[in-house]
Coordinates of C-alpha atoms and ligand atoms in Angstrom, one line a residue:
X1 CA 36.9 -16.8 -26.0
X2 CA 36.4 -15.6 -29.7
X3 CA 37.9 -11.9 -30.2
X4 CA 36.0 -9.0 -32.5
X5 CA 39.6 -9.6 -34.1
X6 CA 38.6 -13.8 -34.5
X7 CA 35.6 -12.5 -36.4
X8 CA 37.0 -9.9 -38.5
X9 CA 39.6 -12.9 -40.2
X10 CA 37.0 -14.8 -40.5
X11 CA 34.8 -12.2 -42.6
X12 CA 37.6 -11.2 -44.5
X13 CA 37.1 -7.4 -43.3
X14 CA 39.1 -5.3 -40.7
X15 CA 38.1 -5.3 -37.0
X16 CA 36.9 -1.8 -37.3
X17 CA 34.0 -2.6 -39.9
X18 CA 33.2 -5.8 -37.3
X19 CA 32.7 -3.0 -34.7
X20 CA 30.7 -0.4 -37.0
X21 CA 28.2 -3.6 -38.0
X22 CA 28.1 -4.4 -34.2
X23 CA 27.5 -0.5 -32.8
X24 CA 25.7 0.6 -35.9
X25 CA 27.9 3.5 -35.8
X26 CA 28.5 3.8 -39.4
X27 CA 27.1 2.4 -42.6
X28 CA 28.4 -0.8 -43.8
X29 CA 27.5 -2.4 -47.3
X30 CA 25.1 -5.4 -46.9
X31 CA 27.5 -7.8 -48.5
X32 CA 30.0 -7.5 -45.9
X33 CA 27.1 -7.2 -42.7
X34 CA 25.9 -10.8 -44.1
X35 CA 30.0 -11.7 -43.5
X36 CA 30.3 -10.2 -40.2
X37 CA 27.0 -11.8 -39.6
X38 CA 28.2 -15.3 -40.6
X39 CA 31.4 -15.3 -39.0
X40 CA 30.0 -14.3 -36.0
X41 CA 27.8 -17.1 -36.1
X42 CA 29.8 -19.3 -37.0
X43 CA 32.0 -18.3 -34.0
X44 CA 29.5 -18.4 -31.6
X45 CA 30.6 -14.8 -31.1
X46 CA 28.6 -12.4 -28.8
X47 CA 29.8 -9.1 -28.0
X48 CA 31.1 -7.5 -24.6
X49 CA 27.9 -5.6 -23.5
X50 CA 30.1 -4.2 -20.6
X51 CA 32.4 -2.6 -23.3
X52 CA 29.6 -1.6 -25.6
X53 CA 27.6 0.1 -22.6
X54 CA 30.3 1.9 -21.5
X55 CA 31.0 3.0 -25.3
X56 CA 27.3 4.2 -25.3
X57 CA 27.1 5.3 -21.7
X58 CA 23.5 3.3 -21.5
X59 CA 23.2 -0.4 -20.0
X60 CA 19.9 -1.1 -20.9
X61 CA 18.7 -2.6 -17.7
X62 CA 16.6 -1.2 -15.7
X63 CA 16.2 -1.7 -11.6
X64 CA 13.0 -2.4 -10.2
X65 CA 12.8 -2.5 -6.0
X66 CA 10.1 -4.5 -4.3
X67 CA 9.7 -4.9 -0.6
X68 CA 7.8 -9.0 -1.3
X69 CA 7.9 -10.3 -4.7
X70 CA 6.1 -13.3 -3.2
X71 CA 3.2 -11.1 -2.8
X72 CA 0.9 -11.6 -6.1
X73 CA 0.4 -7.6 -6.1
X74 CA 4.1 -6.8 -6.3
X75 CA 4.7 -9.9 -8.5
X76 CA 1.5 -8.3 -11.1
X77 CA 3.9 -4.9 -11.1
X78 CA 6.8 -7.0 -11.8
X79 CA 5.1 -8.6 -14.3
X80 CA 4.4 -5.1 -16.5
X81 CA 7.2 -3.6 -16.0
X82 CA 9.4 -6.4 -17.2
X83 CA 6.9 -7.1 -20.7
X84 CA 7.4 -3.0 -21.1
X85 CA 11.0 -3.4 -20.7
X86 CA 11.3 -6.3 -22.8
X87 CA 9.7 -4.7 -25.9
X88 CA 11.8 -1.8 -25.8
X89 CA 14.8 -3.3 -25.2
X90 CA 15.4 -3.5 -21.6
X91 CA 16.2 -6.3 -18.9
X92 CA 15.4 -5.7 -15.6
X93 CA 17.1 -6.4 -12.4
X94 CA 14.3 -7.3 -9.5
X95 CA 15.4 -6.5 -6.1
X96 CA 13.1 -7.7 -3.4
X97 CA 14.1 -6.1 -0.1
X98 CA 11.5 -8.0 2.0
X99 CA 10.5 -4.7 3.0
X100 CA 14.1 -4.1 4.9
X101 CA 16.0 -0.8 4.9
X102 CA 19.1 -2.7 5.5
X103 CA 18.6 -4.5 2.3
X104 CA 16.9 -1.7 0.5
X105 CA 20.1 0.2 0.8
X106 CA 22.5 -2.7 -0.5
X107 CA 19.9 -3.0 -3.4
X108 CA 20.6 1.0 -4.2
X109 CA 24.1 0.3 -4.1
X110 CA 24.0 -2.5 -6.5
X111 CA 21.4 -0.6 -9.0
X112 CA 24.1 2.2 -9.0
X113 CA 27.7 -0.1 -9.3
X114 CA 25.4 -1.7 -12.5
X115 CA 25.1 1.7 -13.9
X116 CA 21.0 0.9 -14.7
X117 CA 19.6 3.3 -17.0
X118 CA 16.6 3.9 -14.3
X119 CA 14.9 2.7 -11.5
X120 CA 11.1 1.9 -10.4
X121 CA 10.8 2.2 -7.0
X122 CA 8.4 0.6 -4.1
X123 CA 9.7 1.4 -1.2
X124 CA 10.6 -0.7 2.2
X125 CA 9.4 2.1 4.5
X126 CA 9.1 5.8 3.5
X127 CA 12.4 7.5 3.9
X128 CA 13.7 9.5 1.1
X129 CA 16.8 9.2 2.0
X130 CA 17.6 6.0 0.1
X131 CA 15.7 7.8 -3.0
X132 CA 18.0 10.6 -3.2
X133 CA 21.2 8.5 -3.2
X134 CA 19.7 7.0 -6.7
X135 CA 18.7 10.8 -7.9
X136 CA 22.2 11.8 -7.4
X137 CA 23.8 9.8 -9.3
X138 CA 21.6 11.4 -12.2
X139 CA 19.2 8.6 -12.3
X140 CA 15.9 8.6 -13.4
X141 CA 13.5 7.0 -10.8
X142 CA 9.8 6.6 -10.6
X143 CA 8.3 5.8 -7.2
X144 CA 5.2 3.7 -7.0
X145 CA 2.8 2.3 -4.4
X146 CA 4.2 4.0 -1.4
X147 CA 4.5 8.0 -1.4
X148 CA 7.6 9.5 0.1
X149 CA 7.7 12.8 0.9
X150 CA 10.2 14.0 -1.9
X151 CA 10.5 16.3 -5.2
X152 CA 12.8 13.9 -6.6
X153 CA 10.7 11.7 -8.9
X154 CA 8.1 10.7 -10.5
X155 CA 5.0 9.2 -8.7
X156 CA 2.8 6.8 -9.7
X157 CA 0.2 5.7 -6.8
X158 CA -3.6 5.2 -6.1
X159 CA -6.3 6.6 -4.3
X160 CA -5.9 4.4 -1.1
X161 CA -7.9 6.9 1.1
X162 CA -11.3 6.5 -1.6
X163 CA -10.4 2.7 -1.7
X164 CA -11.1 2.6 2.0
X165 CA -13.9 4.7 2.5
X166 CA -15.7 2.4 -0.5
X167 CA -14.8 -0.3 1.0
X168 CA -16.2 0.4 4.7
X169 CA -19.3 2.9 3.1
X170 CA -20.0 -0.7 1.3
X171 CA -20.5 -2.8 4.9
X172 CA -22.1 0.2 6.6
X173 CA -24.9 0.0 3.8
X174 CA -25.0 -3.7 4.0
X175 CA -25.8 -2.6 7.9
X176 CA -23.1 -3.7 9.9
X177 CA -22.2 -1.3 12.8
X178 CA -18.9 -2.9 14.5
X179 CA -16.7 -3.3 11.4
X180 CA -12.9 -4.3 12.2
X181 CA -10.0 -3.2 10.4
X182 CA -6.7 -5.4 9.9
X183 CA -4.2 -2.7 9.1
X184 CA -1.1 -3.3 7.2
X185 CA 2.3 -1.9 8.3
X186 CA 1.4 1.7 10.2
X187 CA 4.8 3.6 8.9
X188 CA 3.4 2.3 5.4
X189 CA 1.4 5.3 3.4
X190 CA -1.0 3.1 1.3
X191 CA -2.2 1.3 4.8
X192 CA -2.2 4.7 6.4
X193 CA -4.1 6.1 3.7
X194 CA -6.8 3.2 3.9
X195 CA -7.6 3.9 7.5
X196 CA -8.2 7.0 6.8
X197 CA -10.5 5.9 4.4
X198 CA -12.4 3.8 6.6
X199 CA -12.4 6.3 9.4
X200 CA -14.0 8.8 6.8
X201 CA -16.6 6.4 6.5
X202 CA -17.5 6.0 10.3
X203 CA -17.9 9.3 11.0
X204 CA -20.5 10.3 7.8
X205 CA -22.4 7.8 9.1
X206 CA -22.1 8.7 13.1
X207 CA -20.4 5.3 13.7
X208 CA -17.8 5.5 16.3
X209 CA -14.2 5.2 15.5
X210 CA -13.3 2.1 18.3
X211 CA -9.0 1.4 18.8
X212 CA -9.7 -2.3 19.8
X213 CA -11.5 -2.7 16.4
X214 CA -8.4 -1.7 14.4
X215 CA -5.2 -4.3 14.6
X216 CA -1.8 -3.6 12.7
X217 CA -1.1 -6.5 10.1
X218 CA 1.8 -6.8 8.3
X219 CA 1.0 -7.1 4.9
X220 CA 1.6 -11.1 5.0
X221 CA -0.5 -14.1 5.0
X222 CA 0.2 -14.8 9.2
X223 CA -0.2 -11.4 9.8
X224 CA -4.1 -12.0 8.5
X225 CA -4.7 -14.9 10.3
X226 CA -3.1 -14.1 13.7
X227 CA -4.7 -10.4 13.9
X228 CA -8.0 -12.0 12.9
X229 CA -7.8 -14.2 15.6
X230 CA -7.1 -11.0 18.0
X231 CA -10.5 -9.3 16.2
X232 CA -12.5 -12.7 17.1
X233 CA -11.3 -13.6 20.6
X234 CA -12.8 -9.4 21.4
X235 CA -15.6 -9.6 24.0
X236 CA -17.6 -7.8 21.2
X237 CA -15.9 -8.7 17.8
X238 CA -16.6 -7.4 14.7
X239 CA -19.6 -8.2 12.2
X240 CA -17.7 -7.1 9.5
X241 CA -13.9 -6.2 8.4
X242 CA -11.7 -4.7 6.5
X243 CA -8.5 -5.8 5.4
X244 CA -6.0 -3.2 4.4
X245 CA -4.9 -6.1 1.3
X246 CA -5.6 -9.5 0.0
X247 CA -3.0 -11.4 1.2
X248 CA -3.9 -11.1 5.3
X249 CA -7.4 -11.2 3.8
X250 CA -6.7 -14.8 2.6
X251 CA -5.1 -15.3 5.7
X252 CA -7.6 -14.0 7.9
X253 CA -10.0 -16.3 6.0
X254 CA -8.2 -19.3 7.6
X255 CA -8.7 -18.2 11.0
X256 CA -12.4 -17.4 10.8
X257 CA -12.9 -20.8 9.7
X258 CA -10.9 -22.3 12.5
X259 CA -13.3 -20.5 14.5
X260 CA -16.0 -22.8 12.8
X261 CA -17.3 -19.4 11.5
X262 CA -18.7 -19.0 8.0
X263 CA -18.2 -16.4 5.8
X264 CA -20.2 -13.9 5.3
X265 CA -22.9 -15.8 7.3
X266 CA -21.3 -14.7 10.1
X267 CA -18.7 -12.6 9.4
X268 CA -18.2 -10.2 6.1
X269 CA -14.3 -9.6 5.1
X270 CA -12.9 -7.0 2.2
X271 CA -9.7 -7.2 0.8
X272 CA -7.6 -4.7 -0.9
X273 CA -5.7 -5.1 -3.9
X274 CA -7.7 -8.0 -6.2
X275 CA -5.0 -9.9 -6.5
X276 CA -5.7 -13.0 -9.0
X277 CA -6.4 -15.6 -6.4
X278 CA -8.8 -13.6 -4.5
X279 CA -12.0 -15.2 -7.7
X280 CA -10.8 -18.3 -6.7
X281 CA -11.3 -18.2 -2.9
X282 CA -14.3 -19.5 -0.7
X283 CA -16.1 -17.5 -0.4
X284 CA -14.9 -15.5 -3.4
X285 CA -13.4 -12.1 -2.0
X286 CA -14.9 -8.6 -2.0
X287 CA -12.2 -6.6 -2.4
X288 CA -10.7 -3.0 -3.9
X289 CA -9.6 -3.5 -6.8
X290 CA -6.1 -1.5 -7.7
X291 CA -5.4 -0.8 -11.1
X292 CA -2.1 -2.9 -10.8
X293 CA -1.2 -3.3 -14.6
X294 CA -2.1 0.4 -15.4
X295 CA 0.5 1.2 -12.5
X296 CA 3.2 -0.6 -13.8
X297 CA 2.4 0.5 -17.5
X298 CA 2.0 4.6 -16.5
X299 CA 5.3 4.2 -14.3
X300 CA 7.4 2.4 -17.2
X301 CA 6.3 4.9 -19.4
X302 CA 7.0 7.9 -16.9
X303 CA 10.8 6.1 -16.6
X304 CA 11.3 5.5 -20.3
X305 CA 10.2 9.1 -21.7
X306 CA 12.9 10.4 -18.5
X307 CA 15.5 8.0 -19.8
X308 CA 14.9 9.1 -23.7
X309 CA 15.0 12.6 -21.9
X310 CA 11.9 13.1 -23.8
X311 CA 10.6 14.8 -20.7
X312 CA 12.2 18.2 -19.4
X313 CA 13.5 17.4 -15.9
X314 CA 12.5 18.7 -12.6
X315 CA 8.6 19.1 -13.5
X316 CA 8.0 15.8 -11.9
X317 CA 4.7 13.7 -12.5
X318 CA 2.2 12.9 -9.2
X319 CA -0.3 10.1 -10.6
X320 CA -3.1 8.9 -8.2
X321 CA -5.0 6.1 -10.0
X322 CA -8.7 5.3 -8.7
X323 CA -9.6 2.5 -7.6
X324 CA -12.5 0.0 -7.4
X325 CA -14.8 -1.9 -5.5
X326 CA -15.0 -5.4 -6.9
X327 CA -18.2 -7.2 -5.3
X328 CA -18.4 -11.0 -4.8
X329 CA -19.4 -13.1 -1.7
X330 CA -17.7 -12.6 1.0
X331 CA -20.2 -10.0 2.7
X332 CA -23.1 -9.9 3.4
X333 CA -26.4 -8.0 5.9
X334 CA -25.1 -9.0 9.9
X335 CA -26.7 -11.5 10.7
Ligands
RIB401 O1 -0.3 -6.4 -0.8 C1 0.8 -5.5 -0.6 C2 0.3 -4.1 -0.3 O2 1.5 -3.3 -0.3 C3 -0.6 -3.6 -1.4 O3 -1.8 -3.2 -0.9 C4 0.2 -2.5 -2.0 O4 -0.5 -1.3 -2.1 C5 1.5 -2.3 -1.2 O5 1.5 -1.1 -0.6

């Protein structure tokens, strides 16, 4: 493999001017930077980025955990953080845990034996334990999506709660009075959060809160169809649901059509997330609409200004981003 010292023979200069023209860690004359340049080239050279990282104490990568990148919300995330990374400089290393503490932790492990420069952080369940091993090895973390209970980090997340009292306020005004709700993972705060939400919603409008109305999902395309099946095979199903994200939406919309049912005919259905697809569905999807490239922007930018140490540490950031209902056909007045 070509050397620093192949290059240096080849520019006619020492090794240690190859090395200042590589590291930038002194001035070199632009005569002999075109050499080093040209010989490099010439030698197919490229330089050890293990030994320049450890020379700088800074890999330039940064680690970014997912519990599904198959999901299109977490893929959207993905998406930002790598273009933000990218235009500063940065590769990112995706982990997707597939929403496993097991993996989750071997993930940690690996972000810290690469020696990333930071880590963005969606969490499997909502342990902090698995945050804290990153933080102590001095690393600059933001958390997104899923709150732990922690003064450890950053965190970036939005207003699940408003997202699902909008979305259930929305069916109780269309006048449905038995709405279901397809829950995603309980130990998960954003799902948690939701039902909240749509509890909120019941009660200001004297609607009872019923526990064979509300099924736990898991976050997955099955998960929708199977629990929807559950909500219509109820002696008194549902007029109307909502579904704690797009993805069991989509899913659920499968099994309502089994049933020969038509949407919203005779059954409305709200998503969460407005993931791309959900435009392109039929019916088109009413859903809440999270801000998912303003997350991923706000957290890379939270994570960069701590790796520049631009930010003095320990006054950690809490961001909640609103949400939105997005409106399209998929519910309508109970028929
Ligand atoms: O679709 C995946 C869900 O998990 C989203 O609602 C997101 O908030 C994450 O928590």
């Amino acid at each position: 493999m070509t050397t620093m010292k192949d290059v240096a023979k080849r520019a006619g200069v020492s090794v240690t001017t190859v090395s200042h023209v590589i590291n930038e860690t002194r001035f070199v004359s632009d005569e002999l930077q075109r050499r080093v340049f040209d010989a490099m080239e010439e030698l197919h050279y490229r330089p050890n980025i293990l030994a320049r990282s450890l020379r700088r104490g800074e890999t330039r990568t940064i680690g970014l955990i997912v519990p599904d990148n198959s999901n299109p919300f977490f893929a959207e995330v993905a998406r930002t953080v790598e273009d933000i990374g990218f235009e500063n400089g940065y590769s990112v290393i995706l982990c997707n845990t597939d929403g496993d503490l097991e993996k989750e932790k071997v993930y940690i492990d690996v972000l810290i034996a690469k020696q990333v420069d930071g880590a963005v952080f969606i969490a499997a369940g909502s342990r902090q334990e698995h945050l804290s091993e990153l933080t102590a090895q001095g690393l600059p973390v933001v958390v997104v999506d899923r709150d732990i209970p922690q003064t450890l980090a950053d965190v970036v997340l939005v207003n699940n709660e408003q997202g699902g009292y909008e979305a259930t306020r929305h069916l109780i005004e269309l006048g449905h009075q038995r709405i279901g709700c397809i829950a995603g993972p309980s130990e998960l705060t954003p799902s948690a959060a939701r039902i909240h939400g749509y509890r909120r919603a019941l009660e200001e409008n004297d609607l009872p809160y019923r526990e064979e109305l509300i099924i736990s999902g898991d976050f997955r395309y099955d998960g929708g169809e199977t629990t929807m099946e559950k909500l219509l095979s109820l002696s008194a199903p549902p007029t109307a649901v909502f579904v704690c994200n797009d993805i069991m939406a989509i899913g659920a919309l499968r099994a309502i059509k089994r049933a020969q049912m038509q949407v919203p005919a005779d059954l409305s259905i709200i998503g969460f997330d407005n993931i791309p697809i959900t435009s392109a569905t039929s019916p088109a999807l009413t859903t809440v609409a999270q801000p998912i490239t303003e997350l991923g922007v706000r957290s890379m930018n939270l994570l960069l200004s701590r790796i520049r140490n631009t930010r003095p540490s320990g006054d950690y950031e809490r961001i909640i981003l609103e949400t939105e209902l997005t409106i399209r056909d998929s519910c309508a007045e109970p028929c």
